[in-house]
Amino acid sequence: MNNISTSAPTDPTMARILQFYCPFTAETNPEGARILRATVDWASRYDLGSGNPAKTEMLAQTGVAYTVCANPHVRGELAQALSDYNAWAWTINDFVGAAVSTAEAVYRLGRWERIVRSPQSWHRDGNLFESAGGEVLERIRGLVTPVQWQRFAAGQSQWIQAMAWEVAIRELARPLGVNEYVAMRISCVGVYAATSYFDMTEGIELNETQWSDPLVRAAVEAGAFAGGLDNDRYSYLREKDLAIAKNNIFTAIRTDYPHLTEFEVVDQAIGLRDQCLTQYLHLRDKALPTAGDTLERYLRAVDLMIGGNLNFAVTGIRYQIPDVASGVTLTRQPPTGNSFRLHIPTIEWWWAQ
């Protein structure tokens, strides 16, 4: 990865938040410029920004940036369709973060989840956003195998349904401790959604025995969630002053450990992320010797996604706050600091493998 900053923030807490241990070399899809032009046109045709051209362009660019960074091996029509879909999906993400009632959010999320399962469900209702989802998901389904489609649809469905949990938590205004936050965030940050791309973007069909192996599932969940915690870090500056308060790993640690200083909270959060990544590497390396080509390619896709997610942080205009874009630094050296592992029951099974 070549975007290591030479001018980290002067605030030591922010400098710590934006310094990432990442042993992977990121790749980028060379078709990005072509894909972006077409996705901007597609997003404009369906007015994803609801009358705001700048927002429409931001959503399009975000969708493309994620595709080319996190899934760099996908090409052609499928790369285009996934970029369009990702723009649509980020619109859902923004909707959940907006000031809408829980009932309205759950109602809309339910309809959108059904579009993922059955793209033509609402195509006659005249809703432009739902028409966009139906069109692009129908395109994806026509470009992939039934196995690849079902894995993708299941992952997206799970993500959309999980966001109803996030909306309910916001209405209840209850503070989340680390265990409940991690359980919620694994689903809402898209751990299962992001990994559901891999069969189709890598051109494989992982067999069911390999896919359901607890060792593989623990590895994939640990690695993808490390990327999710990275999102908490590079989103911090963007979200800290939002009108709608959002839970993140920092607020969760402070809920459970109110005596910690701000820097100690950050240190614990980064320690947790690094432990998730280290456990992923341990489980992946345990699986690889007997993996075979297909499973090896699937696990390497996790590597690409983790490294690509950090590239996405500095190339996606959604996150381009100057202090983030100029402040992200990367190191390939394993962490040597905080070795204390928080007791988090919802993910203890990773270490049982």
Short mmCIF file of C-alpha atoms in Angstrom, two decimals:
data_model
loop_
_atom_site.label_atom_id
_atom_site.label_comp_id
_atom_site.label_asym_id
_atom_site.label_seq_id
_atom_site.Cartn_x
_atom_site.Cartn_y
_atom_site.Cartn_z
CA MET A 1 0.00 0.00 0.00
CA ASN A 2 1.51 3.32 -1.06
CA ASN A 3 -0.62 5.91 0.71
CA ILE A 4 1.27 6.04 4.01
CA SER A 5 1.17 9.58 5.34
CA THR A 6 4.24 11.61 6.15
CA SER A 7 2.31 14.18 8.23
CA ALA A 8 0.38 12.51 11.05
CA PRO A 9 -1.96 14.60 13.24
CA THR A 10 -0.30 16.47 16.10
CA ASP A 11 -2.99 15.31 18.57
CA PRO A 12 -1.47 12.07 20.03
CA THR A 13 -4.90 10.47 20.50
CA MET A 14 -5.90 11.06 16.87
CA ALA A 15 -2.47 9.97 15.68
CA ARG A 16 -2.97 6.71 17.59
CA ILE A 17 -6.48 6.20 16.17
CA LEU A 18 -5.20 6.60 12.61
CA GLN A 19 -2.12 4.34 12.87
CA PHE A 20 -3.02 0.88 11.57
CA TYR A 21 -1.19 -2.41 11.76
CA CYS A 22 -1.74 -3.99 8.35
CA PRO A 23 0.50 -6.78 7.01
CA PHE A 24 -1.29 -6.94 3.64
CA THR A 25 -0.43 -5.30 0.33
CA ALA A 26 -3.54 -3.69 -1.11
CA GLU A 27 -4.51 -4.00 -4.76
CA THR A 28 -6.70 -1.68 -6.84
CA ASN A 29 -8.95 -2.54 -9.76
CA PRO A 30 -7.53 -0.85 -12.88
CA GLU A 31 -11.04 -0.37 -14.31
CA GLY A 32 -11.94 2.18 -11.63
CA ALA A 33 -12.07 5.32 -13.82
CA ARG A 34 -14.35 3.70 -16.38
CA ILE A 35 -16.59 2.22 -13.70
CA LEU A 36 -16.89 5.58 -11.92
CA ARG A 37 -18.22 7.39 -14.98
CA ALA A 38 -20.91 4.78 -15.50
CA THR A 39 -21.88 4.60 -11.80
CA VAL A 40 -22.25 8.38 -11.59
CA ASP A 41 -24.58 8.21 -14.61
CA TRP A 42 -26.54 5.34 -13.06
CA ALA A 43 -26.84 7.01 -9.64
CA SER A 44 -27.97 10.26 -11.31
CA ARG A 45 -30.59 8.45 -13.36
CA TYR A 46 -32.12 7.08 -10.16
CA ASP A 47 -31.43 10.27 -8.13
CA LEU A 48 -29.81 8.47 -5.22
CA GLY A 49 -29.12 11.82 -3.57
CA SER A 50 -32.84 12.75 -3.54
CA GLY A 51 -32.40 15.98 -5.49
CA ASN A 52 -28.87 16.71 -4.25
CA PRO A 53 -26.42 16.14 -7.16
CA ALA A 54 -23.38 16.44 -4.88
CA LYS A 55 -24.72 13.71 -2.61
CA THR A 56 -25.53 11.54 -5.63
CA GLU A 57 -21.95 11.88 -6.84
CA MET A 58 -20.58 11.15 -3.36
CA LEU A 59 -22.64 7.96 -3.12
CA ALA A 60 -21.53 6.88 -6.60
CA GLN A 61 -17.87 7.55 -5.85
CA THR A 62 -18.13 5.74 -2.51
CA GLY A 63 -19.67 2.68 -4.16
CA VAL A 64 -16.95 2.55 -6.79
CA ALA A 65 -14.13 3.22 -4.31
CA TYR A 66 -15.25 0.31 -2.14
CA THR A 67 -15.50 -2.04 -5.11
CA VAL A 68 -12.10 -1.24 -6.58
CA CYS A 69 -10.35 -1.28 -3.20
CA ALA A 70 -12.03 -4.19 -1.38
CA ASN A 71 -12.73 -6.43 -4.40
CA PRO A 72 -9.91 -5.60 -6.81
CA HIS A 73 -10.12 -8.82 -8.86
CA VAL A 74 -13.66 -8.35 -10.21
CA ARG A 75 -13.89 -7.10 -13.80
CA GLY A 76 -16.27 -6.02 -16.54
CA GLU A 77 -20.04 -6.06 -16.20
CA LEU A 78 -19.94 -7.59 -12.74
CA ALA A 79 -17.55 -4.92 -11.44
CA GLN A 80 -19.91 -2.29 -12.82
CA ALA A 81 -23.00 -3.89 -11.33
CA LEU A 82 -21.37 -4.27 -7.90
CA SER A 83 -20.23 -0.63 -7.94
CA ASP A 84 -23.77 0.49 -8.75
CA TYR A 85 -25.13 -1.77 -6.02
CA ASN A 86 -22.61 -0.45 -3.50
CA ALA A 87 -23.74 3.12 -4.24
CA TRP A 88 -27.32 1.98 -3.56
CA ALA A 89 -26.26 0.19 -0.37
CA TRP A 90 -24.44 3.25 0.98
CA THR A 91 -27.68 5.17 0.48
CA ILE A 92 -29.34 2.67 2.85
CA ASN A 93 -26.51 3.18 5.32
CA ASP A 94 -27.08 6.95 5.27
CA PHE A 95 -30.85 6.47 5.66
CA VAL A 96 -30.32 4.46 8.85
CA GLY A 97 -28.14 7.24 10.25
CA ALA A 98 -30.76 9.91 9.53
CA ALA A 99 -33.48 11.24 11.82
CA VAL A 100 -36.29 8.87 10.89
CA SER A 101 -38.67 7.07 13.21
CA THR A 102 -37.99 3.47 14.14
CA ALA A 103 -41.27 2.36 12.57
CA GLU A 104 -40.44 4.11 9.28
CA ALA A 105 -36.91 2.69 9.27
CA VAL A 106 -38.03 -0.88 9.95
CA TYR A 107 -40.74 -0.61 7.31
CA ARG A 108 -38.31 0.59 4.66
CA LEU A 109 -35.60 -1.87 5.62
CA GLY A 110 -38.11 -4.71 5.34
CA ARG A 111 -39.02 -3.70 1.79
CA TRP A 112 -35.38 -3.28 0.79
CA GLU A 113 -34.43 -6.64 2.26
CA ARG A 114 -37.09 -8.25 0.09
CA ILE A 115 -35.65 -6.52 -3.00
CA VAL A 116 -32.37 -8.30 -2.28
CA ARG A 117 -34.15 -11.65 -2.16
CA SER A 118 -36.56 -10.92 -5.02
CA PRO A 119 -35.45 -7.90 -7.07
CA GLN A 120 -38.73 -7.34 -8.91
CA SER A 121 -40.87 -7.22 -5.76
CA TRP A 122 -41.81 -3.52 -6.00
CA HIS A 123 -40.89 -2.59 -9.57
CA ARG A 124 -44.41 -1.33 -10.33
CA ASP A 125 -44.76 0.88 -7.26
CA GLY A 126 -43.10 3.93 -8.82
CA ASN A 127 -40.46 4.37 -6.10
CA LEU A 128 -37.25 5.43 -7.87
CA PHE A 129 -34.90 4.19 -5.14
CA GLU A 130 -36.55 0.77 -4.96
CA SER A 131 -36.51 0.58 -8.76
CA ALA A 132 -32.76 1.24 -8.67
CA GLY A 133 -32.22 -1.61 -6.22
CA GLY A 134 -34.36 -4.00 -8.22
CA GLU A 135 -32.60 -3.14 -11.48
CA VAL A 136 -29.05 -3.54 -10.20
CA LEU A 137 -29.75 -6.68 -8.19
CA GLU A 138 -31.45 -8.27 -11.20
CA ARG A 139 -28.31 -7.44 -13.19
CA ILE A 140 -26.05 -9.06 -10.60
CA ARG A 141 -28.19 -12.18 -10.46
CA GLY A 142 -27.91 -12.56 -14.23
CA LEU A 143 -24.11 -12.39 -14.11
CA VAL A 144 -23.32 -14.99 -11.43
CA THR A 145 -24.05 -18.63 -10.64
CA PRO A 146 -26.98 -19.64 -8.41
CA VAL A 147 -24.57 -20.50 -5.57
CA GLN A 148 -22.77 -17.17 -5.86
CA TRP A 149 -26.10 -15.31 -5.96
CA GLN A 150 -27.55 -17.07 -2.93
CA ARG A 151 -24.46 -16.38 -0.83
CA PHE A 152 -24.47 -12.74 -1.86
CA ALA A 153 -28.20 -12.29 -1.29
CA ALA A 154 -28.02 -13.98 2.13
CA GLY A 155 -25.20 -11.69 3.25
CA GLN A 156 -26.94 -8.51 2.06
CA SER A 157 -30.24 -9.61 3.60
CA GLN A 158 -28.61 -10.24 6.96
CA TRP A 159 -26.98 -6.79 6.89
CA ILE A 160 -30.20 -4.93 6.05
CA GLN A 161 -32.16 -6.76 8.74
CA ALA A 162 -29.44 -6.12 11.32
CA MET A 163 -29.68 -2.37 10.84
CA ALA A 164 -33.15 -2.47 12.39
CA TRP A 165 -31.32 -3.47 15.59
CA GLU A 166 -29.15 -0.37 15.31
CA VAL A 167 -32.19 1.87 14.82
CA ALA A 168 -33.95 0.34 17.84
CA ILE A 169 -30.88 0.88 20.01
CA ARG A 170 -30.82 4.53 18.99
CA GLU A 171 -34.46 5.05 19.96
CA LEU A 172 -33.92 3.34 23.32
CA ALA A 173 -30.93 5.63 23.90
CA ARG A 174 -29.26 2.91 25.90
CA PRO A 175 -25.51 2.81 26.30
CA LEU A 176 -23.92 -0.32 24.86
CA GLY A 177 -21.12 -2.13 26.62
CA VAL A 178 -18.42 -3.87 24.63
CA ASN A 179 -20.07 -7.30 24.32
CA GLU A 180 -23.40 -6.00 23.05
CA TYR A 181 -21.74 -3.45 20.81
CA VAL A 182 -19.50 -6.08 19.20
CA ALA A 183 -22.48 -8.40 18.66
CA MET A 184 -24.46 -5.60 16.99
CA ARG A 185 -21.56 -4.16 15.04
CA ILE A 186 -20.48 -7.46 13.50
CA SER A 187 -23.81 -7.52 11.68
CA CYS A 188 -24.39 -3.81 11.07
CA VAL A 189 -20.91 -3.02 9.78
CA GLY A 190 -21.45 -5.70 7.15
CA VAL A 191 -19.11 -8.51 8.18
CA TYR A 192 -21.38 -11.07 6.50
CA ALA A 193 -22.39 -8.70 3.72
CA ALA A 194 -18.80 -7.85 2.74
CA THR A 195 -17.63 -11.48 2.74
CA SER A 196 -20.66 -12.57 0.68
CA TYR A 197 -19.03 -11.00 -2.40
CA PHE A 198 -16.04 -13.32 -2.46
CA ASP A 199 -17.40 -16.29 -4.40
CA MET A 200 -18.47 -14.10 -7.30
CA THR A 201 -15.61 -11.58 -7.23
CA GLU A 202 -13.01 -14.35 -7.13
CA GLY A 203 -14.88 -16.54 -9.64
CA ILE A 204 -15.18 -19.49 -7.24
CA GLU A 205 -17.80 -21.58 -5.47
CA LEU A 206 -16.54 -22.57 -2.06
CA ASN A 207 -18.08 -25.95 -1.28
CA GLU A 208 -20.48 -26.15 1.65
CA THR A 209 -18.18 -28.29 3.79
CA GLN A 210 -15.38 -25.73 3.54
CA TRP A 211 -17.69 -22.72 3.84
CA SER A 212 -19.35 -24.00 7.04
CA ASP A 213 -16.15 -25.25 8.73
CA PRO A 214 -16.04 -23.52 12.16
CA LEU A 215 -12.35 -22.78 11.66
CA VAL A 216 -13.08 -20.96 8.39
CA ARG A 217 -16.11 -19.16 9.79
CA ALA A 218 -14.17 -17.97 12.84
CA ALA A 219 -11.27 -16.81 10.67
CA VAL A 220 -13.49 -14.89 8.27
CA GLU A 221 -15.53 -13.29 11.04
CA ALA A 222 -12.41 -12.24 12.96
CA GLY A 223 -10.69 -10.79 9.90
CA ALA A 224 -13.72 -8.97 8.56
CA PHE A 225 -14.56 -7.58 12.00
CA ALA A 226 -11.02 -6.21 12.31
CA GLY A 227 -11.89 -4.25 9.18
CA GLY A 228 -15.14 -3.15 10.80
CA LEU A 229 -13.25 -1.77 13.78
CA ASP A 230 -10.99 0.06 11.33
CA ASN A 231 -14.15 1.76 10.07
CA ASP A 232 -14.92 2.93 13.61
CA ARG A 233 -11.50 4.55 13.69
CA TYR A 234 -11.42 6.35 10.36
CA SER A 235 -15.11 7.35 10.75
CA TYR A 236 -14.49 8.89 14.15
CA LEU A 237 -13.87 12.48 13.04
CA ARG A 238 -16.72 12.37 10.53
CA GLU A 239 -19.26 11.09 13.06
CA LYS A 240 -18.30 12.69 16.37
CA ASP A 241 -20.26 15.91 15.69
CA LEU A 242 -23.32 14.38 13.98
CA ALA A 243 -26.74 15.42 15.27
CA ILE A 244 -27.57 11.71 15.65
CA ALA A 245 -25.21 10.19 18.22
CA LYS A 246 -23.70 6.90 17.08
CA ASN A 247 -22.32 4.07 19.14
CA ASN A 248 -18.77 3.03 18.35
CA ILE A 249 -16.08 0.90 19.95
CA PHE A 250 -14.79 3.90 21.90
CA THR A 251 -18.17 4.68 23.52
CA ALA A 252 -18.64 0.97 24.28
CA ILE A 253 -15.31 0.70 26.10
CA ARG A 254 -16.02 3.90 28.01
CA THR A 255 -19.40 2.46 29.09
CA ASP A 256 -17.74 -0.61 30.60
CA TYR A 257 -14.59 1.14 31.85
CA PRO A 258 -15.55 4.73 32.80
CA HIS A 259 -12.33 5.23 34.77
CA LEU A 260 -10.11 5.09 31.68
CA THR A 261 -8.62 8.23 30.15
CA GLU A 262 -9.39 9.09 26.53
CA PHE A 263 -6.02 7.77 25.38
CA GLU A 264 -6.49 4.55 27.39
CA VAL A 265 -9.91 4.02 25.76
CA VAL A 266 -8.31 4.41 22.33
CA ASP A 267 -5.49 2.08 23.33
CA GLN A 268 -7.97 -0.62 24.40
CA ALA A 269 -9.98 -0.22 21.18
CA ILE A 270 -6.91 -0.57 19.00
CA GLY A 271 -5.69 -3.47 21.11
CA LEU A 272 -8.99 -5.26 20.49
CA ARG A 273 -8.79 -4.63 16.75
CA ASP A 274 -5.21 -5.88 16.57
CA GLN A 275 -6.13 -9.00 18.55
CA CYS A 276 -8.97 -9.71 16.10
CA LEU A 277 -6.57 -9.34 13.18
CA THR A 278 -3.92 -11.48 14.89
CA GLN A 279 -6.48 -14.20 15.55
CA TYR A 280 -7.56 -14.06 11.92
CA LEU A 281 -3.97 -14.57 10.80
CA HIS A 282 -3.56 -17.47 13.22
CA LEU A 283 -6.74 -19.21 12.05
CA ARG A 284 -6.07 -18.50 8.38
CA ASP A 285 -2.57 -19.93 8.63
CA LYS A 286 -4.00 -22.99 10.38
CA ALA A 287 -6.48 -23.54 7.52
CA LEU A 288 -4.22 -22.82 4.52
CA PRO A 289 -1.97 -25.93 4.50
CA THR A 290 -4.93 -28.20 3.65
CA ALA A 291 -7.16 -25.57 2.05
CA GLY A 292 -6.89 -26.34 -1.66
CA ASP A 293 -7.04 -23.67 -4.35
CA THR A 294 -10.65 -22.52 -3.87
CA LEU A 295 -10.51 -22.01 -0.11
CA GLU A 296 -7.08 -20.39 -0.43
CA ARG A 297 -8.49 -17.86 -2.90
CA TYR A 298 -11.45 -17.23 -0.59
CA LEU A 299 -9.16 -16.53 2.38
CA ARG A 300 -6.85 -14.36 0.29
CA ALA A 301 -9.94 -12.32 -0.58
CA VAL A 302 -10.24 -11.55 3.14
CA ASP A 303 -6.64 -10.27 3.10
CA LEU A 304 -7.46 -8.06 0.12
CA MET A 305 -10.58 -6.71 1.78
CA ILE A 306 -8.78 -5.79 5.02
CA GLY A 307 -5.98 -3.98 3.19
CA GLY A 308 -8.37 -2.52 0.63
CA ASN A 309 -10.64 -1.18 3.35
CA LEU A 310 -7.82 1.07 4.54
CA ASN A 311 -7.19 2.24 0.98
CA PHE A 312 -10.91 2.98 0.81
CA ALA A 313 -10.61 5.17 3.92
CA VAL A 314 -8.30 7.59 2.14
CA THR A 315 -9.76 7.40 -1.40
CA GLY A 316 -13.51 7.39 -0.69
CA ILE A 317 -14.73 11.01 -0.64
CA ARG A 318 -17.25 10.02 2.03
CA TYR A 319 -14.34 9.90 4.51
CA GLN A 320 -12.11 12.61 3.06
CA ILE A 321 -11.83 14.85 6.08
CA PRO A 322 -8.36 16.41 5.81
CA ASP A 323 -7.20 15.11 9.20
CA VAL A 324 -8.14 11.57 8.12
CA ALA A 325 -6.86 11.65 4.54
CA SER A 326 -3.49 13.07 5.63
CA GLY A 327 -3.30 11.25 8.95
CA VAL A 328 -3.64 7.55 8.14
CA THR A 329 -0.36 5.72 8.66
CA LEU A 330 0.33 2.03 8.23
CA THR A 331 2.81 -0.38 9.72
CA ARG A 332 3.56 -3.97 8.83
CA GLN A 333 5.06 -4.62 12.24
CA PRO A 334 2.90 -6.65 14.66
CA PRO A 335 1.73 -4.71 17.71
CA THR A 336 3.95 -4.93 20.77
CA GLY A 337 1.91 -2.81 23.20
CA ASN A 338 -1.41 -3.69 24.81
CA SER A 339 -1.63 -7.48 25.22
CA PHE A 340 -4.64 -7.49 27.58
CA ARG A 341 -7.61 -9.18 25.89
CA LEU A 342 -11.06 -7.97 26.86
CA HIS A 343 -13.51 -10.74 27.80
CA ILE A 344 -16.17 -10.55 25.09
CA PRO A 345 -18.46 -13.61 25.21
CA THR A 346 -19.97 -13.09 21.76
CA ILE A 347 -16.59 -13.68 20.06
CA GLU A 348 -14.85 -16.01 22.50
CA TRP A 349 -15.59 -18.91 20.14
CA TRP A 350 -12.94 -17.56 17.75
CA TRP A 351 -10.27 -18.50 20.26
CA ALA A 352 -11.83 -21.92 20.83
CA GLN A 353 -10.80 -22.90 17.31
#
